[in-house]
Short mmCIF file of C-alpha atoms in Angstrom, two decimals:
data_model
loop_
_atom_site.label_atom_id
_atom_site.label_comp_id
_atom_site.label_asym_id
_atom_site.label_seq_id
_atom_site.Cartn_x
_atom_site.Cartn_y
_atom_site.Cartn_z
CA GLU A 1 14.23 -8.88 -28.67
CA ALA A 2 11.80 -6.90 -31.05
CA GLY A 3 8.89 -5.72 -30.08
CA VAL A 4 5.80 -5.15 -32.44
CA THR A 5 6.41 -3.49 -35.49
CA GLN A 6 3.60 -1.93 -37.59
CA PHE A 7 4.19 -0.64 -40.94
CA PRO A 8 2.99 2.49 -42.47
CA SER A 9 3.30 4.96 -39.22
CA HIS A 10 0.72 7.35 -40.87
CA SER A 11 -1.54 6.74 -44.02
CA VAL A 12 -3.74 9.76 -45.58
CA ILE A 13 -5.78 8.32 -48.98
CA GLU A 14 -9.06 10.12 -50.34
CA LYS A 15 -12.18 8.48 -49.66
CA GLY A 16 -12.86 5.35 -51.91
CA GLN A 17 -9.01 4.62 -52.30
CA THR A 18 -7.42 1.32 -50.58
CA VAL A 19 -5.15 1.17 -47.74
CA THR A 20 -3.49 -2.44 -46.56
CA LEU A 21 -1.20 -1.70 -42.88
CA ARG A 22 0.72 -4.55 -41.82
CA CYS A 23 1.87 -5.69 -38.52
CA ASP A 24 4.43 -7.83 -37.49
CA PRO A 25 3.97 -9.23 -34.25
CA ILE A 26 7.07 -10.32 -31.80
CA SER A 27 8.13 -13.91 -32.94
CA GLY A 28 6.98 -16.82 -32.04
CA HIS A 29 3.68 -15.20 -30.20
CA ASP A 30 0.65 -17.28 -31.41
CA ASN A 31 -2.29 -14.46 -30.58
CA LEU A 32 -2.20 -11.93 -32.90
CA TYR A 33 -4.92 -8.93 -32.15
CA TRP A 34 -6.24 -5.44 -34.29
CA TYR A 35 -7.94 -3.04 -32.56
CA ARG A 36 -8.89 0.86 -33.34
CA ARG A 37 -8.89 4.42 -32.02
CA VAL A 38 -11.49 7.07 -33.08
CA MET A 39 -10.15 10.54 -32.07
CA GLY A 40 -12.17 10.82 -28.90
CA LYS A 41 -13.54 7.75 -28.46
CA GLU A 42 -12.03 4.65 -26.07
CA ILE A 43 -10.01 1.44 -28.51
CA LYS A 44 -12.18 -1.00 -30.00
CA PHE A 45 -11.37 -4.18 -30.78
CA LEU A 46 -11.83 -5.58 -34.48
CA LEU A 47 -10.43 -9.28 -34.40
CA HIS A 48 -8.33 -12.10 -32.74
CA PHE A 49 -6.07 -14.15 -34.94
CA VAL A 50 -4.88 -17.09 -33.11
CA LYS A 51 -1.52 -18.39 -35.25
CA GLU A 52 -3.33 -18.15 -38.94
CA SER A 53 -7.08 -18.95 -37.84
CA LYS A 54 -9.39 -16.32 -37.23
CA GLN A 55 -10.49 -16.51 -33.41
CA ASP A 56 -12.58 -13.99 -33.49
CA GLU A 57 -14.10 -11.16 -36.18
CA SER A 58 -17.07 -9.59 -34.25
CA GLY A 59 -15.53 -6.06 -33.87
CA MET A 60 -14.61 -5.23 -38.09
CA PRO A 61 -17.35 -2.83 -39.08
CA ASN A 62 -18.19 -3.98 -42.35
CA ASN A 63 -17.12 -6.13 -45.30
CA ARG A 64 -15.12 -3.05 -45.88
CA PHE A 65 -12.43 -4.70 -43.71
CA LEU A 66 -10.48 -7.62 -44.21
CA ALA A 67 -7.95 -9.01 -42.07
CA GLU A 68 -5.42 -11.70 -42.81
CA ARG A 69 -3.00 -13.57 -41.12
CA THR A 70 -0.44 -15.72 -43.90
CA GLY A 71 1.89 -18.48 -42.05
CA GLY A 72 0.85 -17.19 -39.13
CA THR A 73 3.53 -15.11 -38.63
CA TYR A 74 2.64 -11.17 -39.75
CA SER A 75 -0.59 -9.88 -40.66
CA THR A 76 -2.25 -7.37 -43.24
CA LEU A 77 -5.60 -5.28 -42.66
CA LYS A 78 -7.12 -3.86 -45.63
CA VAL A 79 -9.64 -0.87 -45.82
CA GLN A 80 -11.55 -1.07 -49.50
CA PRO A 81 -12.70 1.17 -50.08
CA ALA A 82 -12.02 4.04 -47.46
CA GLU A 83 -14.34 6.42 -46.02
CA LEU A 84 -14.04 9.01 -43.95
CA GLU A 85 -15.15 7.35 -40.67
CA ASP A 86 -12.34 4.75 -40.74
CA SER A 87 -10.16 7.55 -39.73
CA GLY A 88 -8.14 6.46 -36.25
CA VAL A 89 -5.04 4.49 -35.01
CA TYR A 90 -5.10 1.13 -35.46
CA PHE A 91 -3.03 -0.68 -32.99
CA CYS A 92 -2.43 -4.42 -33.82
CA ALA A 93 -1.08 -6.11 -30.63
CA SER A 94 0.29 -9.94 -30.13
CA SER A 95 0.48 -12.31 -26.98
CA GLN A 96 2.05 -15.94 -26.66
CA GLY A 97 -1.00 -17.75 -25.90
CA TYR A 98 0.53 -19.63 -23.39
CA ARG A 99 -2.17 -18.97 -20.66
CA ASP A 100 -5.21 -17.04 -20.36
CA PRO A 101 -5.48 -14.15 -19.25
CA GLU A 102 -1.35 -12.65 -20.29
CA THR A 103 -0.21 -9.16 -21.13
CA GLN A 104 -0.77 -8.02 -25.33
CA TYR A 105 2.61 -5.86 -26.09
CA PHE A 106 1.04 -2.93 -28.95
CA GLY A 107 2.32 -1.92 -31.86
CA PRO A 108 2.58 1.72 -31.75
CA GLY A 109 -0.08 1.97 -34.76
CA THR A 110 -0.81 3.37 -37.86
CA ARG A 111 -2.46 7.33 -38.29
CA LEU A 112 -5.36 6.30 -41.25
CA LEU A 113 -6.43 9.60 -42.36
CA VAL A 114 -9.18 9.35 -44.77
CA LEU A 115 -9.67 12.34 -46.70
CA ILE B 1 -23.63 -3.58 -22.70
CA LEU B 2 -20.19 -3.65 -21.07
CA ASN B 3 -19.08 0.19 -20.30
CA VAL B 4 -15.44 0.73 -18.69
CA GLU B 5 -15.31 4.22 -16.83
CA GLN B 6 -11.95 5.77 -16.05
CA SER B 7 -11.42 9.08 -14.34
CA PRO B 8 -10.63 12.15 -14.28
CA GLN B 9 -10.66 12.37 -17.91
CA SER B 10 -7.15 14.59 -17.70
CA LEU B 11 -4.91 16.34 -14.03
CA HIS B 12 -2.01 18.94 -14.28
CA VAL B 13 -0.15 18.11 -11.12
CA GLN B 14 3.23 18.95 -9.79
CA GLU B 15 6.62 17.37 -10.05
CA GLY B 16 7.21 15.40 -7.23
CA ASP B 17 2.48 15.55 -6.68
CA SER B 18 1.65 11.96 -5.84
CA THR B 19 -1.91 11.04 -7.37
CA ASN B 20 -4.25 8.25 -8.48
CA PHE B 21 -6.90 7.85 -10.70
CA THR B 22 -10.00 5.19 -11.05
CA CYS B 23 -11.08 2.48 -13.43
CA SER B 24 -14.83 1.46 -13.07
CA PHE B 25 -15.83 -2.01 -14.51
CA PRO B 26 -18.31 -4.21 -14.74
CA SER B 27 -18.33 -6.60 -11.42
CA SER B 28 -20.21 -9.15 -13.11
CA ASN B 29 -18.51 -11.77 -15.79
CA PHE B 30 -14.88 -10.47 -14.59
CA TYR B 31 -11.60 -11.71 -16.02
CA ALA B 32 -9.03 -9.55 -15.78
CA LEU B 33 -7.92 -6.25 -15.42
CA HIS B 34 -5.40 -4.12 -17.34
CA TRP B 35 -3.67 -1.22 -17.27
CA TYR B 36 -1.10 0.25 -20.05
CA ARG B 37 0.55 3.75 -19.75
CA TRP B 38 0.30 5.41 -23.43
CA GLU B 39 2.16 8.34 -24.89
CA THR B 40 0.89 9.50 -28.05
CA ALA B 41 2.99 8.06 -31.20
CA LYS B 42 4.19 5.20 -29.12
CA SER B 43 3.19 1.84 -28.11
CA PRO B 44 1.02 1.64 -25.05
CA GLU B 45 2.62 -0.09 -22.41
CA ALA B 46 2.46 -3.12 -20.75
CA LEU B 47 2.31 -2.02 -17.23
CA PHE B 48 -0.41 -4.25 -15.08
CA VAL B 49 -3.15 -7.70 -15.38
CA MET B 50 -4.70 -8.29 -12.49
CA THR B 51 -6.89 -11.14 -11.68
CA LEU B 52 -7.88 -11.54 -8.43
CA ASN B 53 -9.82 -9.48 -5.72
CA GLY B 54 -7.63 -7.44 -3.39
CA ASP B 55 -4.88 -7.87 -6.11
CA GLU B 56 -1.96 -4.65 -5.04
CA LYS B 57 0.39 -5.00 -8.20
CA LYS B 58 3.71 -2.03 -8.14
CA LYS B 59 5.83 -1.30 -10.97
CA GLY B 60 8.51 0.84 -9.75
CA ARG B 61 6.80 4.57 -8.26
CA ILE B 62 3.09 3.37 -9.83
CA SER B 63 1.12 0.69 -8.01
CA ALA B 64 -2.60 -0.64 -8.68
CA THR B 65 -5.06 -1.87 -6.40
CA LEU B 66 -8.64 -4.13 -7.87
CA ASN B 67 -11.68 -4.37 -6.42
CA THR B 68 -13.69 -7.07 -8.47
CA LYS B 69 -16.50 -7.47 -6.44
CA GLU B 70 -17.78 -3.33 -6.74
CA GLY B 71 -15.76 -3.25 -9.67
CA TYR B 72 -12.42 -0.53 -9.42
CA SER B 73 -9.45 -0.05 -9.61
CA TYR B 74 -7.18 2.26 -8.60
CA LEU B 75 -3.90 3.67 -9.98
CA TYR B 76 -1.50 4.94 -8.43
CA ILE B 77 1.59 7.47 -8.62
CA LYS B 78 4.04 8.60 -5.72
CA GLY B 79 6.25 10.99 -6.18
CA SER B 80 5.24 12.01 -10.51
CA GLN B 81 7.70 13.26 -12.28
CA PRO B 82 7.90 14.91 -16.02
CA GLU B 83 8.22 11.49 -17.87
CA ASP B 84 4.88 10.22 -16.35
CA SER B 85 3.07 12.38 -18.36
CA ALA B 86 1.21 10.04 -20.38
CA THR B 87 -2.32 8.53 -21.23
CA TYR B 88 -2.98 5.83 -18.68
CA LEU B 89 -5.95 3.22 -20.06
CA CYS B 90 -7.42 0.23 -18.60
CA ALA B 91 -8.95 -2.07 -20.14
CA PHE B 92 -11.28 -5.04 -18.43
CA TYR B 93 -11.72 -8.63 -19.77
CA ALA B 94 -14.37 -10.65 -19.53
CA GLY B 95 -15.03 -13.94 -18.81
CA ASN B 96 -17.45 -14.52 -21.57
CA ASN B 97 -16.24 -12.71 -24.78
CA ARG B 98 -12.20 -13.15 -24.00
CA LYS B 99 -11.86 -9.53 -25.45
CA LEU B 100 -10.00 -6.11 -24.38
CA ILE B 101 -12.94 -3.53 -23.39
CA TRP B 102 -11.27 -0.18 -22.89
CA GLY B 103 -11.65 3.14 -21.38
CA LEU B 104 -11.21 6.37 -22.54
CA GLY B 105 -8.14 6.95 -20.26
CA THR B 106 -7.09 9.46 -18.60
CA SER B 107 -4.78 12.45 -19.40
CA LEU B 108 -1.62 13.37 -16.83
CA ALA B 109 0.61 16.01 -17.18
CA VAL B 110 3.41 16.48 -14.48
CA ASN B 111 4.79 19.83 -14.68
CA PRO B 112 8.44 20.80 -14.06
#
């Protein structure tokens, strides 16, 4: 069974540009989460989808960040316009959604560097 | 503000040594405690999800205990191997907001 995949693995962009990160969860997983780890700090929750609906987006830093999950399958996280402080590793995780709590399975992350 | 603390921040041991680290979390609104193992550039790997006070879980040479009343969990590695070198992360799952609150991690280096 394929795990959670994320694309791209790395992205280097200039301040003011737009970047879109993609996450493909494990097939059949209803829950999809986005997290971010800024260098030297702990991983922080960004948002949680249940199927195509946003369950909790309380961790989204500001309105420059837009997450979507069309059809309840893959998800995208767009940063527009990117700022220097957006640099970090963006992780996606998925879980089945059958019980609570349950294991969240992580992708390898997208390393974003904003110059 | 929910705070999850891990100690030590980093650890260097020799192959064959046994080691342990600590995760401290709020004792109120406890729902679960997750442990992950993370090698840079790879996916964080789930080790344990712990829910009950007094829980002890084991996976190979790695085990973990949980004390929800005093708010701590220990992770033990018996007979460390170089392939155990990684960052070990714990995350607190609160009953009132259902999101993972992470510690900074313990970075373990096992020298052959």
